[in-house]
PDB file of C-alpha atoms in Angstrom:
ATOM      1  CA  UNK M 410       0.000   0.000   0.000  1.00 67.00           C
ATOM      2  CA  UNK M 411       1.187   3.375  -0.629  1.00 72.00           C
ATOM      3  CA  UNK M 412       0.595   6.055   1.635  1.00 63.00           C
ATOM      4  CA  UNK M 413      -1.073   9.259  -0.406  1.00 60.00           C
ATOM      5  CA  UNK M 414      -2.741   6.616  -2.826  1.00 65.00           C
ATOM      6  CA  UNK M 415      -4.096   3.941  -1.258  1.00 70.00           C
ATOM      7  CA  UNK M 416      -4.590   5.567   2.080  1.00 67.00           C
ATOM      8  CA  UNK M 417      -4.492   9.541   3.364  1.00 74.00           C
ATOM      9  CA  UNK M 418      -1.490   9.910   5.181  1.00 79.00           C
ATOM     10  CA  UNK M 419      -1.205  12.386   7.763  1.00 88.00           C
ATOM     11  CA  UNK M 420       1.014  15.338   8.178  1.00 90.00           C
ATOM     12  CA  UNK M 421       2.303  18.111  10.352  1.00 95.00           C
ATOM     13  CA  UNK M 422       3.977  21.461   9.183  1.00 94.00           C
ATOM     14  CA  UNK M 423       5.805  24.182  11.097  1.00 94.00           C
ATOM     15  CA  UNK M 424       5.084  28.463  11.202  1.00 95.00           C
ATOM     16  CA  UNK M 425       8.699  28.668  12.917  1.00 94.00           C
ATOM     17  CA  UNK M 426       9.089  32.399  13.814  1.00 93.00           C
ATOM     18  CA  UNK M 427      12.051  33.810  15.592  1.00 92.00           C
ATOM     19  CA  UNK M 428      12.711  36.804  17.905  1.00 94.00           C
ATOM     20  CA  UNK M 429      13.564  39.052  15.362  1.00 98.00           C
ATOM     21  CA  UNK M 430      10.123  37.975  13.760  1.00 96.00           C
ATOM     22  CA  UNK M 431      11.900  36.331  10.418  1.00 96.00           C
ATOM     23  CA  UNK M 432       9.989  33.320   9.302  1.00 96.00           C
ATOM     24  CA  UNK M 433      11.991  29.894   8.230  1.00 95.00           C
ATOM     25  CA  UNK M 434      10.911  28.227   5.141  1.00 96.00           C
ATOM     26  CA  UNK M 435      12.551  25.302   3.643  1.00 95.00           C
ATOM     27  CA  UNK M 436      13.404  24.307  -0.285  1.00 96.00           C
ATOM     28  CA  UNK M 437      12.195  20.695  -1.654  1.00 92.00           C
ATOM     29  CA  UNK M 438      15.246  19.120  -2.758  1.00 93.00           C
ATOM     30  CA  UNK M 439      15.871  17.851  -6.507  1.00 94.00           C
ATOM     31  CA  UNK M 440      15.057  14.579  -5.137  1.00 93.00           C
ATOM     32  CA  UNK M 441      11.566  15.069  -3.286  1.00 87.00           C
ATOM     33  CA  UNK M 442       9.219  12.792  -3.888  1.00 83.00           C
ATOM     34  CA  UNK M 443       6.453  15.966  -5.316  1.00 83.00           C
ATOM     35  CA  UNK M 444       6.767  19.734  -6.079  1.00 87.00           C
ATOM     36  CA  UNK M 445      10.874  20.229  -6.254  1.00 92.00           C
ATOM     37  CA  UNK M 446      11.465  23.423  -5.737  1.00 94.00           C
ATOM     38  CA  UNK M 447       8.789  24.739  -3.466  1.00 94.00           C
ATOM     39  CA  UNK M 448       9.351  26.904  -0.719  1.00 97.00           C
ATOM     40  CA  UNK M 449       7.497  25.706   2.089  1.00 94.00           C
ATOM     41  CA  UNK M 450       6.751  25.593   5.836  1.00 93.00           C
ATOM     42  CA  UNK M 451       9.217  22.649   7.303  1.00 95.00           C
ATOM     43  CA  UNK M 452       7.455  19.794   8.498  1.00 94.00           C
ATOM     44  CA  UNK M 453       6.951  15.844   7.338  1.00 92.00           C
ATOM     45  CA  UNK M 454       4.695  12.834   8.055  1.00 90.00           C
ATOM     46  CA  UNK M 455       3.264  11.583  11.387  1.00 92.00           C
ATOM     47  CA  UNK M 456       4.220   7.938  12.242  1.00 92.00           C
ATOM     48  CA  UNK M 457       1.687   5.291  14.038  1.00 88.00           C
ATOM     49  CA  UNK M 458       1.287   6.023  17.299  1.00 92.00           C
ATOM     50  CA  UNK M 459       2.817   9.481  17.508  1.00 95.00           C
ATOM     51  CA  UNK M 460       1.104  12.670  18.225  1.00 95.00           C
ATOM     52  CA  UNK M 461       0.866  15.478  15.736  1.00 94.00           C
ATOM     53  CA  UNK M 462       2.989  17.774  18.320  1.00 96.00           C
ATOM     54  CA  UNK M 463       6.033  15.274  18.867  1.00 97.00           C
ATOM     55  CA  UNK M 464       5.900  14.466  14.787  1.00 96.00           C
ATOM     56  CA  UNK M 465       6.348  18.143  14.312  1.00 96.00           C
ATOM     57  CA  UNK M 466       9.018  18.058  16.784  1.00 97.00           C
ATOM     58  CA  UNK M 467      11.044  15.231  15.449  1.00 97.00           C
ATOM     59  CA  UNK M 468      10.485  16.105  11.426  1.00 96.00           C
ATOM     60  CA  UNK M 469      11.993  19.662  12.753  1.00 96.00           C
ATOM     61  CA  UNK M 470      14.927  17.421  14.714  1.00 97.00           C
ATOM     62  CA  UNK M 471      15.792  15.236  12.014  1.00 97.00           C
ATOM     63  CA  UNK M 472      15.710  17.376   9.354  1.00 94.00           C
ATOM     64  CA  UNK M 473      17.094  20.619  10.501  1.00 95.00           C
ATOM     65  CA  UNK M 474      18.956  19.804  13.586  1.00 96.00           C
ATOM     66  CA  UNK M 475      16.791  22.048  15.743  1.00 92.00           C
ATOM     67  CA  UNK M 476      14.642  22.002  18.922  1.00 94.00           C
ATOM     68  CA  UNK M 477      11.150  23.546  18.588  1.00 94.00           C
ATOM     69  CA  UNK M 478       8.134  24.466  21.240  1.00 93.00           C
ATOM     70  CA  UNK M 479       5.106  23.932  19.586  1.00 94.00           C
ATOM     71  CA  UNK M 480       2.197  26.479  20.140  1.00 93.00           C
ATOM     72  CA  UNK M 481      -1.434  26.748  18.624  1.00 92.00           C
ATOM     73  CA  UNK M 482      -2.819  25.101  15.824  1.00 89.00           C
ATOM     74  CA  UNK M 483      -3.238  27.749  13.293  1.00 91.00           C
ATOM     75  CA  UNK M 484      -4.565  26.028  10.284  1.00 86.00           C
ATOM     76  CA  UNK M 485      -5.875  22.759   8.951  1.00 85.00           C
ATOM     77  CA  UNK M 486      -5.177  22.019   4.655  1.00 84.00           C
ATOM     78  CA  UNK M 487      -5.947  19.373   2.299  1.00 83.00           C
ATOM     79  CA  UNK M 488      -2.942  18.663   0.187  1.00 77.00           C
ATOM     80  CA  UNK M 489      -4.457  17.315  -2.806  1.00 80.00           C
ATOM     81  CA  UNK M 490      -2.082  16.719  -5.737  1.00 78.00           C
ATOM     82  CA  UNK M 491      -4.258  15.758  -8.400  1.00 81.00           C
ATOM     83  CA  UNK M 492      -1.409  15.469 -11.235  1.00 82.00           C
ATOM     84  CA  UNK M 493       0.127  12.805  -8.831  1.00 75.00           C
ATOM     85  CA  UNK M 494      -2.422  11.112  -7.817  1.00 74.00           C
ATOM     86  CA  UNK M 495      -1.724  11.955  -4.542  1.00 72.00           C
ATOM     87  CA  UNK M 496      -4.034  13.239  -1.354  1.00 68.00           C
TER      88      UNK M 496
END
């Protein structure tokens, strides 16, 4: 089974803001699975079992090296790629 095919796969992004009020956005790599090239808000996919919050903190961990406190919940969005296939 493939996850965004078969089944909806869930996942969790991060608004990271810092002090100075500068917003981090990551680049999709040449080698991302969709949409190389996109600037986006970092984040990744929520494993079984795991809680949205400590996804969000370990995609922002393992990918950037960082430790983040999550807040609020600002937004909820369907990701729908229909050229893909993919939801």
């Amino acid at each position: 089974m493939q996850r965004g095919i078969d089944y909806i796969g869930v996942g969790v992004g991060a608004l990271i803001v810092n002090a100075a009020g500068e917003i981090f956005l990551a680049q999709r790599g040449p080698h991302a699975k969709n949409e190389r090239g996109r600037w986006e808000c970092p984040g990744g996919s929520v494993e079984f079992g795991e809680t949205l919050t400590a996804a969000l903190q370990r995609e922002i961990r393992e990918e950037f090296g960082v430790e983040i406190a999550v807040g609020a919940l600002i937004d909820l969005v369907d990701h729908i790629l229909p050229a893909e296939g993919q939801h």
